[in-house]
PDB file of C-alpha atoms in Angstrom:
ATOM      1  CA  MET A   9      69.818 115.800  88.425  1.00 70.00           C
ATOM      2  CA  PRO A  10      68.734 113.905  91.649  1.00 82.00           C
ATOM      3  CA  LYS A  11      71.136 111.803  93.601  1.00 93.00           C
ATOM      4  CA  PRO A  12      72.091 108.691  91.285  1.00 97.00           C
ATOM      5  CA  LYS A  13      71.621 105.009  91.983  1.00 97.00           C
ATOM      6  CA  LYS A  14      75.114 104.412  90.710  1.00 98.00           C
ATOM      7  CA  HIS A  15      77.930 106.885  89.912  1.00 98.00           C
ATOM      8  CA  VAL A  16      80.537 105.625  87.469  1.00 98.00           C
ATOM      9  CA  LEU A  17      83.921 107.335  87.761  1.00 98.00           C
ATOM     10  CA  VAL A  18      86.389 106.786  84.903  1.00 98.00           C
ATOM     11  CA  CYS A  19      89.930 107.957  85.432  1.00 97.00           C
ATOM     12  CA  ALA A  20      91.219 110.135  82.763  1.00 95.00           C
ATOM     13  CA  GLN A  21      94.647 110.957  84.399  1.00 95.00           C
ATOM     14  CA  GLY A  22      97.537 111.449  81.923  1.00 95.00           C
ATOM     15  CA  ARG A  23     101.124 111.807  82.839  1.00 95.00           C
ATOM     16  CA  PRO A  24     104.157 112.572  80.637  1.00 93.00           C
ATOM     17  CA  GLU A  25     105.763 109.765  78.583  1.00 91.00           C
ATOM     18  CA  GLY A  26     108.181 107.961  80.630  1.00 90.00           C
ATOM     19  CA  HIS A  27     106.744 108.793  83.974  1.00 93.00           C
ATOM     20  CA  PRO A  28     107.368 106.037  86.521  1.00 91.00           C
ATOM     21  CA  ARG A  29     103.760 105.796  87.618  1.00 92.00           C
ATOM     22  CA  GLY A  30     102.275 105.552  83.944  1.00 93.00           C
ATOM     23  CA  SER A  31      98.667 106.646  83.833  1.00 95.00           C
ATOM     24  CA  CYS A  32      95.141 105.561  82.728  1.00 94.00           C
ATOM     25  CA  GLN A  33      95.439 107.825  79.762  1.00 94.00           C
ATOM     26  CA  ALA A  34      98.614 105.876  78.418  1.00 93.00           C
ATOM     27  CA  LYS A  35      96.870 102.520  79.116  1.00 94.00           C
ATOM     28  CA  GLY A  36      93.910 103.494  77.003  1.00 93.00           C
ATOM     29  CA  CYS A  37      91.248 104.955  79.226  1.00 96.00           C
ATOM     30  CA  GLY A  38      90.026 107.382  76.282  1.00 97.00           C
ATOM     31  CA  PRO A  39      88.098 104.605  74.427  1.00 98.00           C
ATOM     32  CA  VAL A  40      86.645 103.523  77.779  1.00 98.00           C
ATOM     33  CA  TRP A  41      85.347 106.919  78.614  1.00 98.00           C
ATOM     34  CA  GLN A  42      83.987 107.253  75.116  1.00 98.00           C
ATOM     35  CA  LYS A  43      82.190 103.942  75.257  1.00 98.00           C
ATOM     36  CA  PHE A  44      80.575 104.769  78.561  1.00 98.00           C
ATOM     37  CA  SER A  45      79.642 108.213  77.222  1.00 98.00           C
ATOM     38  CA  ASP A  46      77.991 106.687  74.046  1.00 98.00           C
ATOM     39  CA  GLU A  47      76.085 104.035  75.963  1.00 98.00           C
ATOM     40  CA  PHE A  48      74.914 106.485  78.509  1.00 98.00           C
ATOM     41  CA  ALA A  49      73.583 108.576  75.601  1.00 98.00           C
ATOM     42  CA  ALA A  50      72.094 105.733  73.374  1.00 98.00           C
ATOM     43  CA  ARG A  51      70.419 103.977  76.385  1.00 98.00           C
ATOM     44  CA  ARG A  52      69.352 107.212  78.092  1.00 97.00           C
ATOM     45  CA  LEU A  53      71.138 105.982  81.411  1.00 98.00           C
ATOM     46  CA  TRP A  54      71.279 109.414  82.875  1.00 96.00           C
ATOM     47  CA  GLU A  55      67.571 109.559  82.867  1.00 95.00           C
ATOM     48  CA  SER A  56      67.548 106.173  84.527  1.00 95.00           C
ATOM     49  CA  GLY A  57      69.320 107.375  87.518  1.00 96.00           C
ATOM     50  CA  LEU A  58      72.959 106.713  86.468  1.00 98.00           C
ATOM     51  CA  GLN A  59      75.723 109.217  86.527  1.00 98.00           C
ATOM     52  CA  LEU A  60      79.170 109.328  84.733  1.00 98.00           C
ATOM     53  CA  THR A  61      82.078 111.345  85.496  1.00 98.00           C
ATOM     54  CA  ASN A  62      85.647 111.464  84.475  1.00 98.00           C
ATOM     55  CA  THR A  63      88.330 111.892  87.047  1.00 97.00           C
ATOM     56  CA  GLY A  64      91.957 112.437  88.008  1.00 97.00           C
ATOM     57  CA  CYS A  65      93.982 109.862  89.699  1.00 96.00           C
ATOM     58  CA  LEU A  66      92.072 107.135  91.411  1.00 96.00           C
ATOM     59  CA  GLY A  67      95.097 105.283  92.557  1.00 94.00           C
ATOM     60  CA  PRO A  68      96.021 101.932  90.756  1.00 93.00           C
ATOM     61  CA  CYS A  69      97.804 103.637  87.804  1.00 93.00           C
ATOM     62  CA  HIS A  70      99.957 100.469  87.141  1.00 92.00           C
ATOM     63  CA  LEU A  71      96.680  98.424  86.635  1.00 95.00           C
ATOM     64  CA  GLY A  72      94.673 100.975  84.689  1.00 93.00           C
ATOM     65  CA  PRO A  73      92.352 101.875  82.961  1.00 97.00           C
ATOM     66  CA  SER A  74      90.664 102.231  86.225  1.00 97.00           C
ATOM     67  CA  VAL A  75      86.762 102.711  86.779  1.00 98.00           C
ATOM     68  CA  LEU A  76      85.118 103.002  90.164  1.00 98.00           C
ATOM     69  CA  VAL A  77      81.364 102.582  90.935  1.00 98.00           C
ATOM     70  CA  TYR A  78      79.858 104.374  93.939  1.00 98.00           C
ATOM     71  CA  PRO A  79      78.008 104.083  96.483  1.00 97.00           C
ATOM     72  CA  ASP A  80      79.106 100.380  96.000  1.00 97.00           C
ATOM     73  CA  GLY A  81      82.805 101.349  96.278  1.00 97.00           C
ATOM     74  CA  VAL A  82      83.632  98.625  93.539  1.00 98.00           C
ATOM     75  CA  MET A  83      86.941  99.442  91.737  1.00 98.00           C
ATOM     76  CA  TYR A  84      87.645  97.983  88.405  1.00 98.00           C
ATOM     77  CA  THR A  85      91.015  97.746  86.711  1.00 98.00           C
ATOM     78  CA  GLY A  86      92.389  96.854  83.343  1.00 97.00           C
ATOM     79  CA  VAL A  87      89.137  97.840  81.820  1.00 98.00           C
ATOM     80  CA  THR A  88      88.726  98.122  78.077  1.00 98.00           C
ATOM     81  CA  SER A  89      85.947  99.465  75.807  1.00 98.00           C
ATOM     82  CA  ALA A  90      84.913  95.775  75.274  1.00 98.00           C
ATOM     83  CA  ASP A  91      84.203  95.535  78.981  1.00 98.00           C
ATOM     84  CA  VAL A  92      81.996  98.493  79.342  1.00 98.00           C
ATOM     85  CA  GLU A  93      78.585  96.960  78.208  1.00 98.00           C
ATOM     86  CA  ASP A  94      79.269  94.261  80.748  1.00 98.00           C
ATOM     87  CA  ILE A  95      79.742  96.719  83.650  1.00 98.00           C
ATOM     88  CA  ILE A  96      76.521  98.374  82.616  1.00 98.00           C
ATOM     89  CA  ASP A  97      74.347  95.308  81.998  1.00 98.00           C
ATOM     90  CA  THR A  98      75.493  93.383  84.879  1.00 98.00           C
ATOM     91  CA  HIS A  99      76.611  95.803  87.591  1.00 98.00           C
ATOM     92  CA  LEU A 100      74.787  99.186  86.998  1.00 98.00           C
ATOM     93  CA  LEU A 101      71.544  97.649  85.795  1.00 97.00           C
ATOM     94  CA  PHE A 102      71.390  94.491  87.905  1.00 97.00           C
ATOM     95  CA  ASP A 103      73.592  95.267  90.885  1.00 97.00           C
ATOM     96  CA  GLU A 104      76.020  92.381  90.289  1.00 98.00           C
ATOM     97  CA  PRO A 105      79.667  93.475  90.156  1.00 98.00           C
ATOM     98  CA  VAL A 106      81.679  92.101  87.327  1.00 98.00           C
ATOM     99  CA  GLU A 107      84.042  89.798  89.288  1.00 98.00           C
ATOM    100  CA  ARG A 108      86.640  89.365  86.542  1.00 98.00           C
ATOM    101  CA  LEU A 109      87.404  93.068  86.387  1.00 98.00           C
ATOM    102  CA  ARG A 110      87.589  93.815  89.998  1.00 98.00           C
ATOM    103  CA  ALA A 111      90.857  95.325  91.373  1.00 97.00           C
ATOM    104  CA  PRO A 112      92.972  92.971  93.369  1.00 96.00           C
ATOM    105  CA  ALA A 113      92.539  93.197  97.144  1.00 94.00           C
ATOM    106  CA  ASP A 114      95.970  94.714  97.594  1.00 93.00           C
ATOM    107  CA  VAL A 115      95.145  97.841  95.624  1.00 93.00           C
ATOM    108  CA  TRP A 116      91.571  98.337  96.758  1.00 96.00           C
TER     109      TRP A 116
ATOM    110  CA  MET B  17      96.200 102.035  98.747  1.00 70.00           C
ATOM    111  CA  PRO B  18      93.250 100.160 100.148  1.00 82.00           C
ATOM    112  CA  LYS B  19      89.664 100.930  99.667  1.00 93.00           C
ATOM    113  CA  PRO B  20      89.171 104.214 101.517  1.00 97.00           C
ATOM    114  CA  LYS B  21      86.842 104.739 104.297  1.00 97.00           C
ATOM    115  CA  LYS B  22      85.696 108.099 102.688  1.00 98.00           C
ATOM    116  CA  HIS B  23      86.513 109.337  99.246  1.00 98.00           C
ATOM    117  CA  VAL B  24      86.301 113.146  98.580  1.00 98.00           C
ATOM    118  CA  LEU B  25      85.711 114.123  94.928  1.00 98.00           C
ATOM    119  CA  VAL B  26      86.145 117.736  94.112  1.00 98.00           C
ATOM    120  CA  CYS B  27      84.775 119.028  90.912  1.00 97.00           C
ATOM    121  CA  ALA B  28      87.620 120.931  88.902  1.00 95.00           C
ATOM    122  CA  GLN B  29      85.352 121.534  85.651  1.00 95.00           C
ATOM    123  CA  GLY B  30      86.214 124.569  83.640  1.00 95.00           C
ATOM    124  CA  ARG B  31      84.249 126.004  80.758  1.00 95.00           C
ATOM    125  CA  PRO B  32      84.853 129.062  78.511  1.00 93.00           C
ATOM    126  CA  GLU B  33      83.950 132.343  79.808  1.00 91.00           C
ATOM    127  CA  GLY B  34      80.291 133.292  79.075  1.00 90.00           C
ATOM    128  CA  HIS B  35      79.331 129.562  78.913  1.00 93.00           C
ATOM    129  CA  PRO B  36      75.698 129.232  80.050  1.00 92.00           C
ATOM    130  CA  ARG B  37      76.349 126.506  82.573  1.00 92.00           C
ATOM    131  CA  GLY B  38      79.202 128.323  84.243  1.00 93.00           C
ATOM    132  CA  SER B  39      81.555 125.925  85.975  1.00 95.00           C
ATOM    133  CA  CYS B  40      83.119 125.177  89.266  1.00 94.00           C
ATOM    134  CA  GLN B  41      86.354 126.355  88.176  1.00 94.00           C
ATOM    135  CA  ALA B  42      84.786 129.724  87.451  1.00 93.00           C
ATOM    136  CA  LYS B  43      83.269 129.729  90.841  1.00 94.00           C
ATOM    137  CA  GLY B  44      86.511 129.074  92.643  1.00 93.00           C
ATOM    138  CA  CYS B  45      87.077 125.340  93.079  1.00 96.00           C
ATOM    139  CA  GLY B  46      90.911 125.961  92.702  1.00 97.00           C
ATOM    140  CA  PRO B  47      91.335 127.180  96.224  1.00 98.00           C
ATOM    141  CA  VAL B  48      88.978 124.492  97.612  1.00 98.00           C
ATOM    142  CA  TRP B  49      91.148 121.653  95.902  1.00 98.00           C
ATOM    143  CA  GLN B  50      94.341 123.385  97.097  1.00 98.00           C
ATOM    144  CA  LYS B  51      93.027 123.513 100.670  1.00 98.00           C
ATOM    145  CA  PHE B  52      91.750 119.809 100.679  1.00 98.00           C
ATOM    146  CA  SER B  53      95.345 118.808  99.211  1.00 98.00           C
ATOM    147  CA  ASP B  54      97.175 120.825 101.900  1.00 98.00           C
ATOM    148  CA  GLU B  55      95.106 119.251 104.727  1.00 98.00           C
ATOM    149  CA  PHE B  56      95.414 115.838 103.444  1.00 98.00           C
ATOM    150  CA  ALA B  57      99.218 116.191 103.241  1.00 98.00           C
ATOM    151  CA  ALA B  58      99.509 118.112 106.656  1.00 98.00           C
ATOM    152  CA  ARG B  59      97.344 115.677 108.649  1.00 98.00           C
ATOM    153  CA  ARG B  60      98.432 112.500 106.669  1.00 98.00           C
ATOM    154  CA  LEU B  61      94.840 111.879 105.769  1.00 98.00           C
ATOM    155  CA  TRP B  62      95.752 109.511 103.086  1.00 96.00           C
ATOM    156  CA  GLU B  63      97.279 107.268 105.484  1.00 95.00           C
ATOM    157  CA  SER B  64      94.083 107.400 107.665  1.00 95.00           C
ATOM    158  CA  GLY B  65      92.061 105.846 104.920  1.00 96.00           C
ATOM    159  CA  LEU B  66      90.772 108.895 103.266  1.00 98.00           C
ATOM    160  CA  GLN B  67      91.106 109.596  99.446  1.00 98.00           C
ATOM    161  CA  LEU B  68      91.005 112.860  97.515  1.00 98.00           C
ATOM    162  CA  THR B  69      90.362 113.025  93.698  1.00 98.00           C
ATOM    163  CA  ASN B  70      89.671 115.846  91.314  1.00 98.00           C
ATOM    164  CA  THR B  71      86.872 115.340  88.765  1.00 97.00           C
ATOM    165  CA  GLY B  72      85.009 116.580  85.790  1.00 97.00           C
ATOM    166  CA  CYS B  73      81.440 117.843  86.090  1.00 96.00           C
ATOM    167  CA  LEU B  74      79.449 116.479  88.946  1.00 96.00           C
ATOM    168  CA  GLY B  75      76.228 118.088  87.985  1.00 94.00           C
ATOM    169  CA  PRO B  76      75.132 121.255  89.814  1.00 93.00           C
ATOM    170  CA  CYS B  77      77.324 123.713  88.126  1.00 93.00           C
ATOM    171  CA  HIS B  78      75.186 126.718  88.947  1.00 92.00           C
ATOM    172  CA  LEU B  79      75.649 126.012  92.676  1.00 95.00           C
ATOM    173  CA  GLY B  80      79.454 125.307  92.521  1.00 93.00           C
ATOM    174  CA  PRO B  81      82.065 124.634  93.859  1.00 97.00           C
ATOM    175  CA  SER B  82      80.676 121.026  94.281  1.00 97.00           C
ATOM    176  CA  VAL B  83      82.322 118.445  96.673  1.00 98.00           C
ATOM    177  CA  LEU B  84      80.947 114.936  96.734  1.00 98.00           C
ATOM    178  CA  VAL B  85      81.739 112.455  99.572  1.00 98.00           C
ATOM    179  CA  TYR B  86      81.314 108.716  98.848  1.00 98.00           C
ATOM    180  CA  PRO B  87      80.329 106.071  99.917  1.00 97.00           C
ATOM    181  CA  ASP B  88      77.923 108.214 102.000  1.00 97.00           C
ATOM    182  CA  GLY B  89      76.896 109.994  98.687  1.00 97.00           C
ATOM    183  CA  VAL B  90      76.579 113.382 100.323  1.00 98.00           C
ATOM    184  CA  MET B  91      76.770 116.464  97.874  1.00 98.00           C
ATOM    185  CA  TYR B  92      78.066 119.830  99.085  1.00 98.00           C
ATOM    186  CA  THR B  93      77.696 122.874  97.029  1.00 98.00           C
ATOM    187  CA  GLY B  94      79.014 126.651  97.225  1.00 97.00           C
ATOM    188  CA  VAL B  95      81.918 125.098  99.112  1.00 98.00           C
ATOM    189  CA  THR B  96      84.858 127.612  99.878  1.00 98.00           C
ATOM    190  CA  SER B  97      88.360 126.958 101.122  1.00 98.00           C
ATOM    191  CA  ALA B  98      87.029 128.123 104.527  1.00 98.00           C
ATOM    192  CA  ASP B  99      84.614 125.218 104.714  1.00 98.00           C
ATOM    193  CA  VAL B 100      87.201 122.555 104.011  1.00 98.00           C
ATOM    194  CA  GLU B 101      88.336 122.029 107.651  1.00 98.00           C
ATOM    195  CA  ASP B 102      84.757 121.753 108.699  1.00 98.00           C
ATOM    196  CA  ILE B 103      84.057 118.926 106.202  1.00 98.00           C
ATOM    197  CA  ILE B 104      87.277 117.031 107.178  1.00 98.00           C
ATOM    198  CA  ASP B 105      86.732 117.646 111.017  1.00 98.00           C
ATOM    199  CA  THR B 106      83.004 116.872 111.122  1.00 98.00           C
ATOM    200  CA  HIS B 107      82.200 114.603 108.153  1.00 98.00           C
ATOM    201  CA  LEU B 108      85.377 112.802 107.269  1.00 98.00           C
ATOM    202  CA  LEU B 109      86.547 112.196 110.623  1.00 97.00           C
ATOM    203  CA  PHE B 110      83.456 112.057 112.644  1.00 97.00           C
ATOM    204  CA  ASP B 111      80.820 110.854 110.037  1.00 97.00           C
ATOM    205  CA  GLU B 112      78.293 113.853 110.446  1.00 98.00           C
ATOM    206  CA  PRO B 113      77.710 115.514 107.346  1.00 98.00           C
ATOM    207  CA  VAL B 114      77.959 119.403 107.292  1.00 98.00           C
ATOM    208  CA  GLU B 115      74.193 120.218 107.057  1.00 98.00           C
ATOM    209  CA  ARG B 116      74.618 123.841 106.111  1.00 98.00           C
ATOM    210  CA  LEU B 117      76.758 122.855 102.975  1.00 98.00           C
ATOM    211  CA  ARG B 118      74.570 120.089 101.679  1.00 98.00           C
ATOM    212  CA  ALA B 119      73.216 120.547  98.163  1.00 97.00           C
ATOM    213  CA  PRO B 120      69.529 121.404  97.933  1.00 96.00           C
ATOM    214  CA  ALA B 121      67.223 118.439  97.401  1.00 94.00           C
ATOM    215  CA  ASP B 122      66.264 119.325  93.943  1.00 93.00           C
ATOM    216  CA  VAL B 123      69.827 119.028  92.612  1.00 93.00           C
ATOM    217  CA  TRP B 124      71.046 115.894  94.506  1.00 96.00           C
TER     218      TRP B 124
END
């Protein structure tokens, strides 16, 4: 595939229960990843120049689930599956970050 | 941590032996990840505004191991642990991509 216009990175990091850092997995990144995967397939977003990748730790574990969009370098925190369509429709397709989901300035 | 100046993504995808796509894991991404981790720790690169994350599939499995640097959007393929210092010294610290390692134009 060619270089994507937008590359969505979804943290899938897990940690043992009780770990002091918590994890995006414990905070529910599974359904977020699934929703992105489903939308990418249903809307043929791969063929539209978008890319989707799961990742290890992106940093702000305590505020997860975390989703990072490059090349913009926009980090979203506290993302739920209900937010995924907003990220696609507003940011990925129309280049306007979803302000309400942006990570606080002290973490990104 | 604040938004990084450069974010290094190292594909860590594995697939069962004999899988037609192969994988970066089968092609030796483990030592590449380890070398990046060691260099980031030894040189305190995290504190210098660089970030390192392992990922699922980045795309060009047949040419792996794959390493992607954002926000530049530079994809490297066929990376070995012997290439890691070059990527750090030339690209991450001095903003000049390592041309000999860049993915072919048809895959990125």
